Coordinates of C-alpha atoms in Angstrom, one line a residue:
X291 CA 0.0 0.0 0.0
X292 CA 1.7 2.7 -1.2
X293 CA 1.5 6.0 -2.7
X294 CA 4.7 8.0 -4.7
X295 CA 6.3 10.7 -2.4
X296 CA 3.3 9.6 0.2
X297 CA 5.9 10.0 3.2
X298 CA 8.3 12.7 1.8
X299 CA 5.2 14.8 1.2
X300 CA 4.7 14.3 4.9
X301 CA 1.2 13.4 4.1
X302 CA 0.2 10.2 6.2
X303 CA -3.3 8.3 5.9
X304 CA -4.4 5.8 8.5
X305 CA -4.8 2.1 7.2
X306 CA -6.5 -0.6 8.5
X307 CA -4.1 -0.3 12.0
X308 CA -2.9 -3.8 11.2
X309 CA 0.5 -4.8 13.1
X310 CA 3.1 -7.5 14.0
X311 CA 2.9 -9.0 17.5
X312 CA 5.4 -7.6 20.0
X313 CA 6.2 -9.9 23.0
X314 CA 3.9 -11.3 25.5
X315 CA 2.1 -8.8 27.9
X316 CA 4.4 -8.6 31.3
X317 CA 2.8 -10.7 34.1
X318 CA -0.9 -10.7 32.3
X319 CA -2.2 -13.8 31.7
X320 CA -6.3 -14.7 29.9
X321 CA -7.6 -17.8 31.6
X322 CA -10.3 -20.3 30.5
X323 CA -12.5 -22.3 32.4
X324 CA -14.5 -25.1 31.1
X325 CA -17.5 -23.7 32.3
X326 CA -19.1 -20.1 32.8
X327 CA -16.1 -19.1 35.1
X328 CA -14.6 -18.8 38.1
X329 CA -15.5 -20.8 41.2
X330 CA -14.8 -19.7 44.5
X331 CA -12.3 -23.0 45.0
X332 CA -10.7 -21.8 41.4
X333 CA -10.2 -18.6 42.5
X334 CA -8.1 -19.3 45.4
X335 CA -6.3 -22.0 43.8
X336 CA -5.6 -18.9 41.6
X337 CA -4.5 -16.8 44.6
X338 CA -2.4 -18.9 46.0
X339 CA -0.3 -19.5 42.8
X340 CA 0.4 -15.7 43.1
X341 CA -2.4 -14.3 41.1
X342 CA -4.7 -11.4 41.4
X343 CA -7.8 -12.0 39.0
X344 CA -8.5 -8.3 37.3
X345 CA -11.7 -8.8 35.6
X346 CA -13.8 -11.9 35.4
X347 CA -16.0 -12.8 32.4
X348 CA -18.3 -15.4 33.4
X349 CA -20.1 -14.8 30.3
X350 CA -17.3 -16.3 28.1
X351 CA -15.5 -18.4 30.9
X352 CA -12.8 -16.2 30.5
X353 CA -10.8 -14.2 33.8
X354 CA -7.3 -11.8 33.8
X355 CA -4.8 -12.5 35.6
X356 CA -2.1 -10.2 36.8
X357 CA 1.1 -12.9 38.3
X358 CA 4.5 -13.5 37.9
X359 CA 6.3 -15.1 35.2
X360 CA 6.0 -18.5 36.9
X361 CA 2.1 -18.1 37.2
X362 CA 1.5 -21.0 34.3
X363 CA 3.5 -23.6 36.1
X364 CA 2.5 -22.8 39.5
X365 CA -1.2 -22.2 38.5
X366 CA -1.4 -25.9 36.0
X367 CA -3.5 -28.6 37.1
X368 CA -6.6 -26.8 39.1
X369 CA -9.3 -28.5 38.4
X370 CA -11.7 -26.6 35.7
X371 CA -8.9 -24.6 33.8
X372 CA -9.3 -25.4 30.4
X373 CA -5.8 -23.2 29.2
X374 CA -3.7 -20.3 31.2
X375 CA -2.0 -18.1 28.3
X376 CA 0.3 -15.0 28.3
X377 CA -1.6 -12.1 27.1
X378 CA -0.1 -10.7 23.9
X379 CA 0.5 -7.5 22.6
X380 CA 0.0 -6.8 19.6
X381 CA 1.5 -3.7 17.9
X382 CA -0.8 -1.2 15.3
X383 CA -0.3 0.8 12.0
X384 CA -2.0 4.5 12.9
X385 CA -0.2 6.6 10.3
X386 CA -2.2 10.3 10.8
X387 CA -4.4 11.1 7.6
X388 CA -4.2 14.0 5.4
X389 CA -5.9 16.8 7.0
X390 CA -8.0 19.4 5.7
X391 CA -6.8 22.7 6.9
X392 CA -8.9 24.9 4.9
X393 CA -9.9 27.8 7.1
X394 CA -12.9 29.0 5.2
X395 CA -15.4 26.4 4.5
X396 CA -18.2 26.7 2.2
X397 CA -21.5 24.5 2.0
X398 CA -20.8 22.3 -1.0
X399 CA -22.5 22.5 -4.5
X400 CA -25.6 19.9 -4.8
X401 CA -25.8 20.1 -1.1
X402 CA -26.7 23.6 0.2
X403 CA -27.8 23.9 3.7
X404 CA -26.0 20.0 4.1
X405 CA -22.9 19.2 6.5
X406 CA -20.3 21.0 4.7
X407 CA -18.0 18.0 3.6
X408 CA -21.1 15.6 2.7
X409 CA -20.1 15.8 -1.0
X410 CA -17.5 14.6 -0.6
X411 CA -18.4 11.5 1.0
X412 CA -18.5 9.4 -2.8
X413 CA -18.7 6.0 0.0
X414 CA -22.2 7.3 1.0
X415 CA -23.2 7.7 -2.9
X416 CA -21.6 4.3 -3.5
X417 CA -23.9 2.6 -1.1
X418 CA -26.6 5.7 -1.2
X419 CA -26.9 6.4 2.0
X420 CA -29.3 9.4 0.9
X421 CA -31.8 6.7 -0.7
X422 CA -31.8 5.4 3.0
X423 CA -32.5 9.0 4.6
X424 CA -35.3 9.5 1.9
X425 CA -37.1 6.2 3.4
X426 CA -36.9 8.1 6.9
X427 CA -34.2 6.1 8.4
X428 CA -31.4 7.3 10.0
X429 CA -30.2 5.0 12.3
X430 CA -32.7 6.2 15.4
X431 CA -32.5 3.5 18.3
X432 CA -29.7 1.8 17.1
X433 CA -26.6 1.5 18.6
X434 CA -22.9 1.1 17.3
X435 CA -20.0 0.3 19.6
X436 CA -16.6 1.4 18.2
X437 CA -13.6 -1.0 19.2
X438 CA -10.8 1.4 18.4
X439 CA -8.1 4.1 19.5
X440 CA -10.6 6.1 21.6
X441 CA -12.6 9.0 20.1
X442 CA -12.5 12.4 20.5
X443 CA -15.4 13.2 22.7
X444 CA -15.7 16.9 22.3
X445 CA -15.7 16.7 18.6
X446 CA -18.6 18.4 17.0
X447 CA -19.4 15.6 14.2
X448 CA -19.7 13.0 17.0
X449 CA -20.7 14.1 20.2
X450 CA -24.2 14.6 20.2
X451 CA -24.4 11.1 19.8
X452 CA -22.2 9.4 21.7
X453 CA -23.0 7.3 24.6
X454 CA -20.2 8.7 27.4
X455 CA -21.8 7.3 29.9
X456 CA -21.1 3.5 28.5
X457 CA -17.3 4.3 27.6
X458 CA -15.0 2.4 28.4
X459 CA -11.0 1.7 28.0
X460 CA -8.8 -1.7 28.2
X461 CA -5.7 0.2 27.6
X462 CA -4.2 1.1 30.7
X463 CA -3.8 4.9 31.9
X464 CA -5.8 5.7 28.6
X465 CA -9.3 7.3 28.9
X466 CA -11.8 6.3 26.0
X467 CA -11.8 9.5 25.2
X468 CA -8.5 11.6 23.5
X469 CA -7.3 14.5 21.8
X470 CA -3.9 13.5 21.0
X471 CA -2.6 10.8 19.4
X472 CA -4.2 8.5 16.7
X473 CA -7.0 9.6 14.9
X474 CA -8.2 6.2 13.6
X475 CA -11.5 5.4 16.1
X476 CA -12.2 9.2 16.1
X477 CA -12.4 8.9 12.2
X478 CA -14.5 5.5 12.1
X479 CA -16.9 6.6 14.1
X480 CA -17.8 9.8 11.9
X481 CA -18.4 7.6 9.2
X482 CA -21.3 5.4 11.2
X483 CA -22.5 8.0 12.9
X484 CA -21.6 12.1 12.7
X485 CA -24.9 13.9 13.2
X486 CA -26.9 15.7 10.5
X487 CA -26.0 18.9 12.0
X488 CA -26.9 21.4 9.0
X489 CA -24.4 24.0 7.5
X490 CA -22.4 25.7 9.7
X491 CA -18.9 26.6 11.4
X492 CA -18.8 23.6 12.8
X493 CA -20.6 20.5 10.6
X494 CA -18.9 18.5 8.7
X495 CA -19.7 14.9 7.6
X496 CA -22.5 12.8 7.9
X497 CA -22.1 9.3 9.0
X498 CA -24.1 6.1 7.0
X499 CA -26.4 6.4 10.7
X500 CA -26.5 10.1 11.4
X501 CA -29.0 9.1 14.4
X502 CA -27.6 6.1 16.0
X503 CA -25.2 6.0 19.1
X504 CA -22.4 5.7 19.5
X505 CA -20.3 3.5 22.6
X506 CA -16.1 4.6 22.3
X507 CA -14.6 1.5 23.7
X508 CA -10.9 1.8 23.5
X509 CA -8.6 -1.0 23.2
X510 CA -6.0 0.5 21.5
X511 CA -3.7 2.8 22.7
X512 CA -3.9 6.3 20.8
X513 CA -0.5 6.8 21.4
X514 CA 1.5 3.7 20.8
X515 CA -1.1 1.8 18.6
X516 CA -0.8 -1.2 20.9
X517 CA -3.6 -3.4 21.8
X518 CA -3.5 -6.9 23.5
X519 CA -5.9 -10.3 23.6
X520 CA -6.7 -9.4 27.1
X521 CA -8.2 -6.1 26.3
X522 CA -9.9 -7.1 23.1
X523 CA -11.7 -9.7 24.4
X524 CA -12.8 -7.4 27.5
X525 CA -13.8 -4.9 24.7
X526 CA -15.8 -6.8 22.9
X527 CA -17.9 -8.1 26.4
X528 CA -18.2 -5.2 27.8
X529 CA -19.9 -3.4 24.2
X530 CA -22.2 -6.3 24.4
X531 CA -23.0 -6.1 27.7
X532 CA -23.6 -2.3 27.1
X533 CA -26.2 -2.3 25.0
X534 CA -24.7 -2.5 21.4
X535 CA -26.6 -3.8 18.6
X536 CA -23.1 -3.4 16.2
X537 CA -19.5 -4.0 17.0
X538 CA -17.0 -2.5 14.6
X539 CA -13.7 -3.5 14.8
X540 CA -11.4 -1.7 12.7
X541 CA -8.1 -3.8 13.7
X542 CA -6.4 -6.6 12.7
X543 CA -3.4 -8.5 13.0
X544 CA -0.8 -7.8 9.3
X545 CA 0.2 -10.6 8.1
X546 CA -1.5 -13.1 9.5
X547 CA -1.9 -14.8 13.1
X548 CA 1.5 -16.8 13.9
X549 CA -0.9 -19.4 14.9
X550 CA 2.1 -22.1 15.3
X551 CA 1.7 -21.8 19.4
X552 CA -0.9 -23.6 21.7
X553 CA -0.6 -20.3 23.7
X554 CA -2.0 -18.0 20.5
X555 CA -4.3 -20.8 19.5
X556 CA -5.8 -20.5 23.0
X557 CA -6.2 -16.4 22.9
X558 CA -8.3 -17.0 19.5
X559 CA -10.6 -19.3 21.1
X560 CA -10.7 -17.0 24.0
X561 CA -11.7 -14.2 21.6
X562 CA -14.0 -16.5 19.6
X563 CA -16.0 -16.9 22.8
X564 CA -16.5 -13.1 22.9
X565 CA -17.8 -12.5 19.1
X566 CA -20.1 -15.8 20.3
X567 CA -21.4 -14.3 23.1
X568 CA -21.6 -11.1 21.0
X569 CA -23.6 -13.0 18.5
X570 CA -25.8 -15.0 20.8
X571 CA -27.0 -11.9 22.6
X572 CA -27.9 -10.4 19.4
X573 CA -25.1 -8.3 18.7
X574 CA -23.2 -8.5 15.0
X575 CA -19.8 -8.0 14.8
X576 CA -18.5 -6.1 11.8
X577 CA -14.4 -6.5 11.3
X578 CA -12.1 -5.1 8.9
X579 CA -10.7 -7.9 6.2
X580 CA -7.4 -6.7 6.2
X581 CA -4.5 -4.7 3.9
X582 CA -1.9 -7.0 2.6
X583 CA -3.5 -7.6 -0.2
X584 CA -3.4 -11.4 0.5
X585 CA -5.8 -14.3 -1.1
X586 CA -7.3 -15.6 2.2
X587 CA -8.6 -18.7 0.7
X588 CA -4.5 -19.8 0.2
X589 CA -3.9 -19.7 4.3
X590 CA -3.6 -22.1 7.0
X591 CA -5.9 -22.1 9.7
X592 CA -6.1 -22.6 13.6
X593 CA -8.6 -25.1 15.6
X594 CA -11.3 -22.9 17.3
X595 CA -13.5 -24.5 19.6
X596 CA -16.8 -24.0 21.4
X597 CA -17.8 -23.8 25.0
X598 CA -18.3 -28.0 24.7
X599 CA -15.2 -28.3 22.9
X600 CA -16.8 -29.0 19.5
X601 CA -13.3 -27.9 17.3
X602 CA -13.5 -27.0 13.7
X603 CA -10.7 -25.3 11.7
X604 CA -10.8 -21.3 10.3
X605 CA -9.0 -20.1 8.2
X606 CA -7.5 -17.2 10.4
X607 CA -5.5 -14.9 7.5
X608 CA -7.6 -11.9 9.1
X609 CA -7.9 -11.8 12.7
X610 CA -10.8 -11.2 14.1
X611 CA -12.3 -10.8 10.9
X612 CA -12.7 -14.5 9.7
X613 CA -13.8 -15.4 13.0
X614 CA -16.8 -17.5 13.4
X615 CA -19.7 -15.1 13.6
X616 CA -18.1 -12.3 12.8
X617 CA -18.7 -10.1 9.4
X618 CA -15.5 -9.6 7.4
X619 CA -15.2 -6.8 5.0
X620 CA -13.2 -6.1 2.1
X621 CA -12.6 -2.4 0.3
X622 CA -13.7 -0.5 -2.6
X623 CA -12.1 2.5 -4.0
X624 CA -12.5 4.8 -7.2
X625 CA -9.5 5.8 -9.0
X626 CA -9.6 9.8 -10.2
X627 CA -12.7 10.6 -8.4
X628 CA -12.0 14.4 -8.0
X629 CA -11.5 14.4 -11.6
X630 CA -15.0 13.3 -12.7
X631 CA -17.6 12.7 -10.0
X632 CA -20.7 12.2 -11.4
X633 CA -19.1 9.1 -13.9
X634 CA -16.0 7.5 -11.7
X635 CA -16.8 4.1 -11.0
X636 CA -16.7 3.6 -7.3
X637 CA -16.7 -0.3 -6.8
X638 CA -13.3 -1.2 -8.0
X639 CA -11.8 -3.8 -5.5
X640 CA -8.8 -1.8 -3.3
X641 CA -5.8 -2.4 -4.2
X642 CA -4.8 -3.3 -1.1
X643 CA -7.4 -5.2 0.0
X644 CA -7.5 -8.7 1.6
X645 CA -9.5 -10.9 -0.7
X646 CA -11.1 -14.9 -1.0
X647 CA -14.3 -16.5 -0.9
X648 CA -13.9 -18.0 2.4
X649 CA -12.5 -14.7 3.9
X650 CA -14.9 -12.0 2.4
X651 CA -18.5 -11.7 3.8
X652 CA -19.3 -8.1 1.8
X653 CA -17.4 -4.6 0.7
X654 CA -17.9 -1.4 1.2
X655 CA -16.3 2.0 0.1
X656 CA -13.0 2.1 1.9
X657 CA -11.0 4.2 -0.8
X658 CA -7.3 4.2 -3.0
X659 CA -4.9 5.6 -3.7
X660 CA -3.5 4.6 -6.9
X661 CA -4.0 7.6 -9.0
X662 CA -1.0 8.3 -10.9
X663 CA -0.8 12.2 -10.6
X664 CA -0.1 14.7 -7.9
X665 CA -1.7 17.5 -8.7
X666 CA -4.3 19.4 -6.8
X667 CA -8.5 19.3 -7.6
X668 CA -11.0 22.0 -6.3
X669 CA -14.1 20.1 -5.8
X670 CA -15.4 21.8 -2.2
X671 CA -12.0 21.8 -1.2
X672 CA -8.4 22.0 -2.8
X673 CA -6.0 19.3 -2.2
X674 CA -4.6 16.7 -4.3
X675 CA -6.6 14.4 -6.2
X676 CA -5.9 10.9 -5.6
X677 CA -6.4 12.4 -1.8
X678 CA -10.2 12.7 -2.5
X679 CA -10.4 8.8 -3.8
X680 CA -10.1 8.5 -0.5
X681 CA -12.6 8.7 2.7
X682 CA -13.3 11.7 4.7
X683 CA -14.3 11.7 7.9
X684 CA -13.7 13.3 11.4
X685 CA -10.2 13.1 13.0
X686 CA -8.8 14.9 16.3
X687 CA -8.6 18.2 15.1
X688 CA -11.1 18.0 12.2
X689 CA -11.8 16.3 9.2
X690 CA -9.7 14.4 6.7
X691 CA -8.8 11.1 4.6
X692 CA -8.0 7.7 5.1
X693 CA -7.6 4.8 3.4
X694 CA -8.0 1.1 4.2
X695 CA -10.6 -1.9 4.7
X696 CA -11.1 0.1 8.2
X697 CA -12.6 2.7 6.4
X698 CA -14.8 0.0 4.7
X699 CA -16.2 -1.8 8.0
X700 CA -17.6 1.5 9.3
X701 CA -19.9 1.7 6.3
X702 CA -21.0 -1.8 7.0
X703 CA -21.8 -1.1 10.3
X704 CA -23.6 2.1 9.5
X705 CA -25.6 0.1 7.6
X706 CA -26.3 -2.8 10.1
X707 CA -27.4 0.4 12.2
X708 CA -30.1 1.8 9.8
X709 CA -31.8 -1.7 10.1
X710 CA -31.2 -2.6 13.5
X711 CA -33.0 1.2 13.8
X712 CA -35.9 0.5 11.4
X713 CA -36.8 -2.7 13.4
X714 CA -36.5 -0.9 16.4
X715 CA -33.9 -3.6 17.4
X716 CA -36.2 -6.6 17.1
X717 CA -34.2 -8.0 14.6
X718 CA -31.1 -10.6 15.3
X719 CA -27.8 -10.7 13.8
X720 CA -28.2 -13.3 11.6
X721 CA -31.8 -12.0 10.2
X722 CA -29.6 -8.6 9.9
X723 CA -26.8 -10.6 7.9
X724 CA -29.1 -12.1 5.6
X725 CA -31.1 -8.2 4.5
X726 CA -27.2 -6.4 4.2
X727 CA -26.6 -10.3 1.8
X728 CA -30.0 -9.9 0.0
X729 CA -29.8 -6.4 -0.7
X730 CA -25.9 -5.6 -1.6
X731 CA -25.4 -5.1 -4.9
X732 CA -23.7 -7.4 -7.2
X733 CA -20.4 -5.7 -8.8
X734 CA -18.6 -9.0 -9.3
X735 CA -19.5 -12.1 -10.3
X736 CA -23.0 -13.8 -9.2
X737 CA -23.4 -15.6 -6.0
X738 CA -19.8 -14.9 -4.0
X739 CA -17.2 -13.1 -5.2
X740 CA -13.7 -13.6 -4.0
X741 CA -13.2 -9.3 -4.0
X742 CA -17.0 -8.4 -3.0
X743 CA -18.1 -11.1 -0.5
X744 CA -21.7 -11.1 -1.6
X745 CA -22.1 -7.9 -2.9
X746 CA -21.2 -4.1 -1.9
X747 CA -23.8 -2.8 0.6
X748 CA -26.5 -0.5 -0.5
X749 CA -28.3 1.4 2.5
X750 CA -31.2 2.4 0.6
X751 CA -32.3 -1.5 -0.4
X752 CA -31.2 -2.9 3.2
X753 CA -34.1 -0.7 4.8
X754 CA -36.4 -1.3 1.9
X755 CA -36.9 -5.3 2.8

């Protein structure tokens, strides 16, 4: 993934946040039970091997540990422990995007009296979004939680609807909410759900759900882009347990998982039992498919087993994407956008996106960069043109682009939003799966395509079943 001069011009954007894993957590271990967690006799067996237990998820049979190197040896052999892993870390892409620094902002052509930036937003035309709001749905009941870097709280394309009160961080001494750092879960989250706010100093964007809610949940750290097992999984409970009816989970391991290790092996199925429980209590889970550009079908995959140790082997290329349960999305981008908007095709497969018909669920705009030139378009704003093939959205200090199948997801959850909000949330995840399936739009071949999953989401036909 990479764009001529993209560095020198010291222009950054912020891809999917996909990273190599670093070394084990220090002294942080994820434990599984075989049942719904801890007993009282477990837990001092735990205590006395020199453990403190952090947070317990009976939900998932799943508890952190904080103990000393030695804790596996000294903890094996109680009775009900089904595996004792080191936590690891895993380290994160978050490159800043280009920023629009404009200081004068004027309401758009086709869109007077709109969010300023909305024309812009060629994802929400691919998809049309607007043939959505037209049916009078906007995402109204719905609720989206955003596993991510954090979000800036006080920005004014996102916090009238975000759900404060529900936030939450695994990162520690990081707050869900930031103003420094990476912009990465700031910028997803405009694209679910910034506001309709009008024209105006300060509107912007509008997001695929410009009335849902939204839950920051940071498990990323907006400063070092590192994230961990432990803190995923806790992420992913805790949204569910909030009140979410969509998970988006921008993130993923690059790649691959170095699923060689009994240890990793057991932090999937640890995590698998969160996007279950996520699933069973009628949450979906939307996840990036990944940058490297990689045919997931051509990858080895891992065991992952359920709560009565029924295994089955996935195919686990994109983690947590190609989870079982979980929605993986690829990325579609235009190519000289700027240049032409009313004729660009806009569902050309990313170049850098993941791709496979076991690993693809659906696509959804999540922009390029391939444009050969560097000069500068005026179309709302000046900057350079393969900029604008791009997606805009809200970052820490404002608006600006990214690139990368984490730009995709958020459209899918958007989506998933509008319907979970037109059935005022009596709808499950898999009767949601099967309307965003149904109703995508076919740019590739019939049936499944190995670039398009089973089709590129269209808003306006998902609320029309």
């Amino acid at each position: 993934m990479k764009k001529p001069n993209l560095l020198a011009t010291g222009i950054g954007l912020a891809l999917l946040g996909l990273g190599a894993f670093a070394t084990a957590q220090a002294n942080t271990y994820v434990v599984m039970t075989h049942g719904k967690g801890l007993n009282p006799a477990q837990t001092t067996r735990i205590q006395a091997a020199g453990g403190t237990v952090t947070a317990h998820l009976p939900q998932i049979g799943v508890a952190i540990v904080e103990a000393g190197s030695d804790f596996g040896v000294r903890a094996a052999g109680i009775n009900g422990i089904r595996s004792i892993s080191p936590d690891v870390g895993i380290q994160f892409d978050q490159i800043e995007p280009l920023e629009i620094s404009e200081a004068d902002f004027v309401n758009p052509p086709l869109a007077a009296g709109m969010d300023n930036f909305h024309n812009l937003q060629w994802g929400h035309a691919a998809i049309d979004a607007a043939g959505a709001w037209n049916q009078d749905q906007f995402g109204a009941g719905a609720t989206v939680a955003v596993l991510d870097s954090g979000v800036n709280c006080t920005h004014p394309d996102l916090a009238p609807n975000l759900l404060l009160d529900k936030a939450a961080s695994f990162v520690p001494d990081e707050t869900a909410c930031n103003t420094s750092g990476s912009s990465h879960g700031t910028h997803v989250a405009g694209t679910i759900a910034a506001p309709m706010t009008g024209a105006g100093a300060n509107s912007g964007v509008i997001g695929v759900a410009p009335q849902a809610k939204v839950i920051p949940v940071k498990v990323l750290s907006a400063i070092t882009g590192s994230g961990s097992f432990a803190g995923i999984i806790q992420g992913i409970v805790h949204a569910t347990d909030s009140g979410a009816n969509v998970i988006n989970m921008s993130l993923g391991v690059r790649g691959g998982m170095p699923i060689g290790g009994s240890e990793v092996a057991e932090l999937v199925n640890a995590t698998a039992r969160a996007t279950r429980h996520a699933r069973a209590s009628g949450v979906l889970v939307v996840a990036s498919a990944g940058n490297d550009g990689r045919d997931l079908d051509k990858d080895s995959g891992v065991e992952i087993c359920d709560d009565d140790d029924n295994c089955a082997r996935y195919n686990l290329r994109a983690f947590p994407a190609q989870l079982p349960g979980v929605l993986s999305v690829a990325a579609t981008g235009p190519e000289g956008w700027a240049l032409d908007p009313l004729d660009t095709p806009l569902d050309r497969p990313a170049s850098y996106s993941n791709y496979g018909l076991s690993g693809i669920d659906l696509s959804a705009p999540g922009g390029d960069f391939t444009y050969p030139g560097n000069e500068n378009c005026s179309f709302v704003v000046t900057a350079p043109c393969w900029a604008m093939d791009m997606v805009i959205s809200t970052t820490l200090t404002g608006w600006g682009w990214n690139a990368g199948t984490s730009m995709a997801a958020p459209h899918v959850s958007g989506v998933a939003a509008l319907v979970y909000g037109k059935h005022g949330g009596n709808i499950n995840p898999s009767q949601v799966e099967s309307i965003l399936r149904r109703s995508a739009d076919q740019p590739g071949q019939a049936g499944k395509d190995p670039h398009f999953g089973h089709g590129r989401v269209n808003a306006a036909a998902a609320v029309g079943l």
